[in-house]
CSV table of C-alpha atoms in Angstrom, one decimal:
chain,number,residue,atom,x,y,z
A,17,UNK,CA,0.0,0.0,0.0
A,18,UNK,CA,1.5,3.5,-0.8
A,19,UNK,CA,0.6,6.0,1.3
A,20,UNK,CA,0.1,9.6,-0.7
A,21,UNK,CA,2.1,12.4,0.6
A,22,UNK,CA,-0.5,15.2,2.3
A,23,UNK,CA,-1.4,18.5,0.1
A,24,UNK,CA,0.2,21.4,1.3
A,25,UNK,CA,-1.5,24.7,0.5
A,26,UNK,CA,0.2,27.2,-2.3
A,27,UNK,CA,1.8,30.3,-0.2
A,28,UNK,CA,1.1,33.6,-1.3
A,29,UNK,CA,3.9,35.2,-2.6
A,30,UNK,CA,5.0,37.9,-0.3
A,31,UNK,CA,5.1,41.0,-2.6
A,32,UNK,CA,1.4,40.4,-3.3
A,33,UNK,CA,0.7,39.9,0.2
A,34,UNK,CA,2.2,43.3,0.1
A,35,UNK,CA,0.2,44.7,-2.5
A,36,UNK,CA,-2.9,43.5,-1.1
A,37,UNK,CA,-3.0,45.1,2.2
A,38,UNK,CA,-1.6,48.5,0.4
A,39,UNK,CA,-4.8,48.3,-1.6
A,40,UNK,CA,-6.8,47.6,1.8
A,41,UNK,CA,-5.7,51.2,2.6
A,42,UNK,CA,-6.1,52.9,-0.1
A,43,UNK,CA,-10.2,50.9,-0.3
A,44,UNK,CA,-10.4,52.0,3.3
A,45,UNK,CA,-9.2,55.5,2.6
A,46,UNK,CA,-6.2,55.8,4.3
A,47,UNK,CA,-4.7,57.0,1.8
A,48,UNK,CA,-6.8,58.8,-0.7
A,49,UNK,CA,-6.6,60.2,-4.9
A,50,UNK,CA,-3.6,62.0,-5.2
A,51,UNK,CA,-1.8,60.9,-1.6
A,52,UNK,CA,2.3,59.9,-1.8
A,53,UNK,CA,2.3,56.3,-0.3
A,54,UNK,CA,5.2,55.7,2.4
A,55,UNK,CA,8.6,55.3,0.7
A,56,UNK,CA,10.4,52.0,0.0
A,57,UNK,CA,11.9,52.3,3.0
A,58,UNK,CA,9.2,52.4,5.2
A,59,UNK,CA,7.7,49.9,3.7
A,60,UNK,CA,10.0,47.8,4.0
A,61,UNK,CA,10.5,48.6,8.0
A,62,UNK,CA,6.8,47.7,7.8
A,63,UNK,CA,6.5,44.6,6.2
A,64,UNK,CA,9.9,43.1,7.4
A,65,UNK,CA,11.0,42.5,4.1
A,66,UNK,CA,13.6,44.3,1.8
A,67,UNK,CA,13.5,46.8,-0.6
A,68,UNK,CA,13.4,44.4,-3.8
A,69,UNK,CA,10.5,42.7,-2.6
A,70,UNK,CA,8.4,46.3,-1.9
A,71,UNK,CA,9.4,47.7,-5.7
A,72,UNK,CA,7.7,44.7,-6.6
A,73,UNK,CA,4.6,44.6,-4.8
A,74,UNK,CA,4.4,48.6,-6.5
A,75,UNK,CA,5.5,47.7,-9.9
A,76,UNK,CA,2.0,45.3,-9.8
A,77,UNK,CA,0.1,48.2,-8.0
A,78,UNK,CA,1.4,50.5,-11.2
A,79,UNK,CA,0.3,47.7,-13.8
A,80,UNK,CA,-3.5,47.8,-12.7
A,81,UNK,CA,-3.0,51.8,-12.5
A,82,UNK,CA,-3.7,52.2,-8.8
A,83,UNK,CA,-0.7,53.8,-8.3
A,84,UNK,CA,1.7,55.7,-10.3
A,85,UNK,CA,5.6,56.5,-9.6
A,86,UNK,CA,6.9,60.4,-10.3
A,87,UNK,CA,10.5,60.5,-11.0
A,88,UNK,CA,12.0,61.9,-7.8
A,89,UNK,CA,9.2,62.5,-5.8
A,90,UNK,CA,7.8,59.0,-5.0
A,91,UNK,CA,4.8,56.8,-5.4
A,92,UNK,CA,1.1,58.1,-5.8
A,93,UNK,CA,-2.3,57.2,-5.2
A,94,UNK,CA,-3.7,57.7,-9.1
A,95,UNK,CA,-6.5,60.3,-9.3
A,96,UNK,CA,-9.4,60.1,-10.9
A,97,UNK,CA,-9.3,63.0,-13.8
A,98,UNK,CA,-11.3,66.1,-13.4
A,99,UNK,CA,-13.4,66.8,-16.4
A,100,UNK,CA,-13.4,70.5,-16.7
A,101,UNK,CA,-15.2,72.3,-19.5
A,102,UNK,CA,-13.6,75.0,-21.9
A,103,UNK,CA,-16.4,76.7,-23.9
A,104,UNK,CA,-18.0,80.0,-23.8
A,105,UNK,CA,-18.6,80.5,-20.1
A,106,UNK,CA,-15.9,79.1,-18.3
A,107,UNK,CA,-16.5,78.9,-14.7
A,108,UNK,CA,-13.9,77.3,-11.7
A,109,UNK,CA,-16.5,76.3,-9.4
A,110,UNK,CA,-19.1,75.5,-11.6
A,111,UNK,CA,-16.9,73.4,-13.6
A,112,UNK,CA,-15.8,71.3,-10.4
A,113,UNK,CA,-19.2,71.1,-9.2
A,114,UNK,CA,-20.4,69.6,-11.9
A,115,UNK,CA,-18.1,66.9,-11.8
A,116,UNK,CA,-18.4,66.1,-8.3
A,117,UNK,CA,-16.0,68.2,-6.9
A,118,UNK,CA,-15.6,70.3,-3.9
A,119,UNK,CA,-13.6,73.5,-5.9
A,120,UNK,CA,-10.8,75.5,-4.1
A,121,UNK,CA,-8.7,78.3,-4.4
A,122,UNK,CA,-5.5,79.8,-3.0
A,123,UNK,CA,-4.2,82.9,-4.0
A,124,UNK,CA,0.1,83.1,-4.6
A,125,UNK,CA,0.3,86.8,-5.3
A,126,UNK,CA,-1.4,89.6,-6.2
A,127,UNK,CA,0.2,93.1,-7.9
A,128,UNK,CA,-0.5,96.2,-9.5
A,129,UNK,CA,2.3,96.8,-12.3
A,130,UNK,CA,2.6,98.2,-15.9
A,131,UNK,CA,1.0,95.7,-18.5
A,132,UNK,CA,3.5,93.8,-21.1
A,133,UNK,CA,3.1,94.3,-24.6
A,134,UNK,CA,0.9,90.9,-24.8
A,135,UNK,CA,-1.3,91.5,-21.9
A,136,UNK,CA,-1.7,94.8,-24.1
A,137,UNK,CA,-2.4,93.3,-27.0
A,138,UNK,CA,-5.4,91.3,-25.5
A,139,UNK,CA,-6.7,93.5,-23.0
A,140,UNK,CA,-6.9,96.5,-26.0
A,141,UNK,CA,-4.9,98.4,-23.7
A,142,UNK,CA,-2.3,101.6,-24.4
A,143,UNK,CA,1.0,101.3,-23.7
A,144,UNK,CA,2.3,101.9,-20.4
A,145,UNK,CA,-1.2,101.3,-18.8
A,146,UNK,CA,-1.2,99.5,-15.4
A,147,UNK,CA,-2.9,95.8,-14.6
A,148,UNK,CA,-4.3,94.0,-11.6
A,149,UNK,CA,-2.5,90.8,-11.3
A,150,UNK,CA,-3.7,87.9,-9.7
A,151,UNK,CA,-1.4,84.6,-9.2
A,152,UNK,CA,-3.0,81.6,-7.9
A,153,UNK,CA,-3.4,78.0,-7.4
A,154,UNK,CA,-6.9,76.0,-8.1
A,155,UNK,CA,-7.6,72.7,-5.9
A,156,UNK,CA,-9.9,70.1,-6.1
A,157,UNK,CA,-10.9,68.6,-3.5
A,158,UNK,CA,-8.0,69.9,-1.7
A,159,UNK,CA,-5.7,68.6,-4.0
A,160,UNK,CA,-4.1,71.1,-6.5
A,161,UNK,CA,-4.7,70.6,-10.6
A,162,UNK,CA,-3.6,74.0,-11.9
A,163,UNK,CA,-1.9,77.3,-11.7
A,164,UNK,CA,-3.3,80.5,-13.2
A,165,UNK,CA,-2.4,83.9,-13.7
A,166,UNK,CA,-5.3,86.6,-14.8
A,167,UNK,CA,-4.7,89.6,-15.8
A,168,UNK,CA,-7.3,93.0,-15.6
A,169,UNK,CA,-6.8,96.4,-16.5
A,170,UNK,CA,-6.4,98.2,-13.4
A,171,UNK,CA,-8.2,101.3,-15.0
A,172,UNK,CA,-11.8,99.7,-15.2
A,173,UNK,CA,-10.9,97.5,-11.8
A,174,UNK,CA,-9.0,99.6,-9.1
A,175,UNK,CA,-10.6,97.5,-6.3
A,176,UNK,CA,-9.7,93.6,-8.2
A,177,UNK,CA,-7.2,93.3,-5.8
A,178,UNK,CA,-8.6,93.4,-2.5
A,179,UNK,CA,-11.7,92.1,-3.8
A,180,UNK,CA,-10.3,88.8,-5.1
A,181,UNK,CA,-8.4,88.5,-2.3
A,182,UNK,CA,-11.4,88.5,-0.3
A,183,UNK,CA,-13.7,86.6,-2.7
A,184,UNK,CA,-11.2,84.1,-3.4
A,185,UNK,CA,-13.4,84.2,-7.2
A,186,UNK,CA,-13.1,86.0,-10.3
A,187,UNK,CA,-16.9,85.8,-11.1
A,188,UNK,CA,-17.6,87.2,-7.5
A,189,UNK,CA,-15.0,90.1,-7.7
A,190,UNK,CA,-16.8,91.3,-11.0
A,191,UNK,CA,-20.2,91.1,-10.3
A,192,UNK,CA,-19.1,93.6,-7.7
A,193,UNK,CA,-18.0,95.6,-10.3
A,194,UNK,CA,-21.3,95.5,-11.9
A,195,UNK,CA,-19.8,92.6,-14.6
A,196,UNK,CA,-22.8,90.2,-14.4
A,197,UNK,CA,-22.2,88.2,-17.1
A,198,UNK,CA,-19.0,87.6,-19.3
A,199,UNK,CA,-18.4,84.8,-22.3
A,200,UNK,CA,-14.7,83.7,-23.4
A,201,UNK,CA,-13.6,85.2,-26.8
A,202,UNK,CA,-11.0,83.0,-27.2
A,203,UNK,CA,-8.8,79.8,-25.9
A,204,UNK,CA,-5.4,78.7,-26.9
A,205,UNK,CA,-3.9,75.0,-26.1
A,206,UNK,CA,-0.7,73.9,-25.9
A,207,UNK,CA,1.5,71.3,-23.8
A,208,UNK,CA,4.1,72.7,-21.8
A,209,UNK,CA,6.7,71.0,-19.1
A,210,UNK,CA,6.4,72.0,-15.9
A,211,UNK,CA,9.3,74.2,-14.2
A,212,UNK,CA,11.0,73.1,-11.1
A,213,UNK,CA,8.3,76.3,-9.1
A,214,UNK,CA,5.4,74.9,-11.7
A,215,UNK,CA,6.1,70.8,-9.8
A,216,UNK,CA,6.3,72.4,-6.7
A,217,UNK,CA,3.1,74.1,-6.4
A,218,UNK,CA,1.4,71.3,-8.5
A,219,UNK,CA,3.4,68.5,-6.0
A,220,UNK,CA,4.7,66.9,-9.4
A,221,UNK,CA,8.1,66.0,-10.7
A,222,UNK,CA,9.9,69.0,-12.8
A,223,UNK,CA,9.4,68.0,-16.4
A,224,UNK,CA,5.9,66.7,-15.9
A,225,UNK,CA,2.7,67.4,-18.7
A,226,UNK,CA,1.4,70.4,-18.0
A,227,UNK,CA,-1.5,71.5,-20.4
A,228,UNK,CA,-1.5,75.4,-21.1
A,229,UNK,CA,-4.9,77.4,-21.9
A,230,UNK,CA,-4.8,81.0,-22.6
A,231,UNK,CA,-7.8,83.0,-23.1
A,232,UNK,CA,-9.1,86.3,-23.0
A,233,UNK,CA,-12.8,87.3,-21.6
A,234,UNK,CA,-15.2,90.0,-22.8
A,235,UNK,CA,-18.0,91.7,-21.7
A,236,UNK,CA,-21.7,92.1,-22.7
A,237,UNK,CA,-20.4,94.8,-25.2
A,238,UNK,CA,-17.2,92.7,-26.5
A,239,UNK,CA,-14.6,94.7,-24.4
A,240,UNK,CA,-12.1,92.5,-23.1
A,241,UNK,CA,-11.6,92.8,-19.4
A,242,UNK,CA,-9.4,89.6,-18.2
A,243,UNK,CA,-6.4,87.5,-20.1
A,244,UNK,CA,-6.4,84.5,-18.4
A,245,UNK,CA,-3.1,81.9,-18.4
A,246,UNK,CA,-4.1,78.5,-16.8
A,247,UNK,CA,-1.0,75.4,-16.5
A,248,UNK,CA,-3.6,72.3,-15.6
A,249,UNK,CA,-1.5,69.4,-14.4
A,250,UNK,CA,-1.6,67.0,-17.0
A,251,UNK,CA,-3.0,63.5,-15.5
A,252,UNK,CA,-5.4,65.4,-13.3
A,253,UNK,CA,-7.9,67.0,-15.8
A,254,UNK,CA,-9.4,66.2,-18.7
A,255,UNK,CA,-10.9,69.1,-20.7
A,256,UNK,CA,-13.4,69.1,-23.1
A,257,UNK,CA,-14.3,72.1,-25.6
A,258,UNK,CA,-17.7,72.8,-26.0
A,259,UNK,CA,-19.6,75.4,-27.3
């Protein structure tokens, strides 16, 4: 009679064992769209195991695109794009609402200064005449997605300044200035790489996609009244012209 050696269960591999529970955080929201995950490191100090045996366990995370590395700045928890509409009425918070978003904004800097010849150009503007300046950053759901910089003619808008600082929104600031309703003339695309200042305010890697509008918006009666520059980072929007 021979007697059949007993089954013995297949182990898990340790790096998925790995990659499991890092998913059981990010499921349980420990870690949520946009977050950096512990380094390699930790991990490791973590999960007893070395270094090798974490990139792994990631490298599988990456393939299903839960995750996503950034050259330099470590590994992230991949974000769902926000779909953000570029048409005749552009609006932040509308836009962000829309797609389930809770909008943000955070102002970087605001001036008063003498207009270049572009902001000239599109703002029908004489030479040498002065601009309101606003520099900021625009989050979604606290997470940053782009940088702007919009430009008024100080002129028509001596109060932008304090106002936006205080309204924290363009659309606001003008209604106060009896603006009630404004369309976008025109949009420019292009793709840009973001600078090492650009990836630091955007918490991405210098030399990351960065998608650059540029636009200028009239009034009721056609007269321009902002010029608008917007650097959306590139995996975290998806923008759709409409009419």
């Amino acid at each position: 009679m021979t007697l059949k050696k007993p089954m013995t269960a297949k182990r898990t591999p340790i790096w998925q064992s790995i990659a499991t529970s890092v998913t059981e955080d990010i499921a349980e929201a420990r870690y949520g769209p946009g977050d950096k995950l512990p380094t390699e490191a930790e991990l490791s100090a973590r999960f007893g195991v070395n270094r090798h045996t974490v990139r792994h366990a990631l490298k599988a995370l990456a393939e299903t695109g839960l995750v996503h590395a950034r050259r330099g700045a470590g590994v992230f928890v991949t974000q769902v794009p926000t779909d953000y509409a570029i048409g005749k009425r552009v609006r932040f918070h509308r836009n962000l609402e829309q797609a389930g978003r809770l909008p943000g904004k955070e102002v970087l800097h605001l001036e008063t200064r003498t207009a270049d010849a572009k902001e000239c150009e599109a703002l029908a503007l004489v030479s040498g005449a002065q601009v309101q300046v606003y520099d900021g950053l625009s989050l979604a759901d606290g997470n940053p997605i782009a940088l702007f910089k919009s430009v008024f003619p100080a002129e028509r808008f001596p109060n932008m300044l304090e106002q936006l600082s205080r309204l924290r929104s363009v659309t606001a600031a003008l209604k106060e200035n009896q603006v009630t309703d404004y369309t976008r003339a025109w949009t420019r695309m292009t793709a840009r790489r973001a600078s090492p200042t650009q990836a630091l305010h955007l918490r991405i890697s210098e030399g990351d996609p960065l998608l650059r509008t540029v636009g200028v918006n009239v009034d009721a009666d056609q007269t321009p009244l902002e010029f608008g520059t917007t650097w959306f980072a590139g995996d975290r929007v998806t923008l759709t012209l409409t009419e």
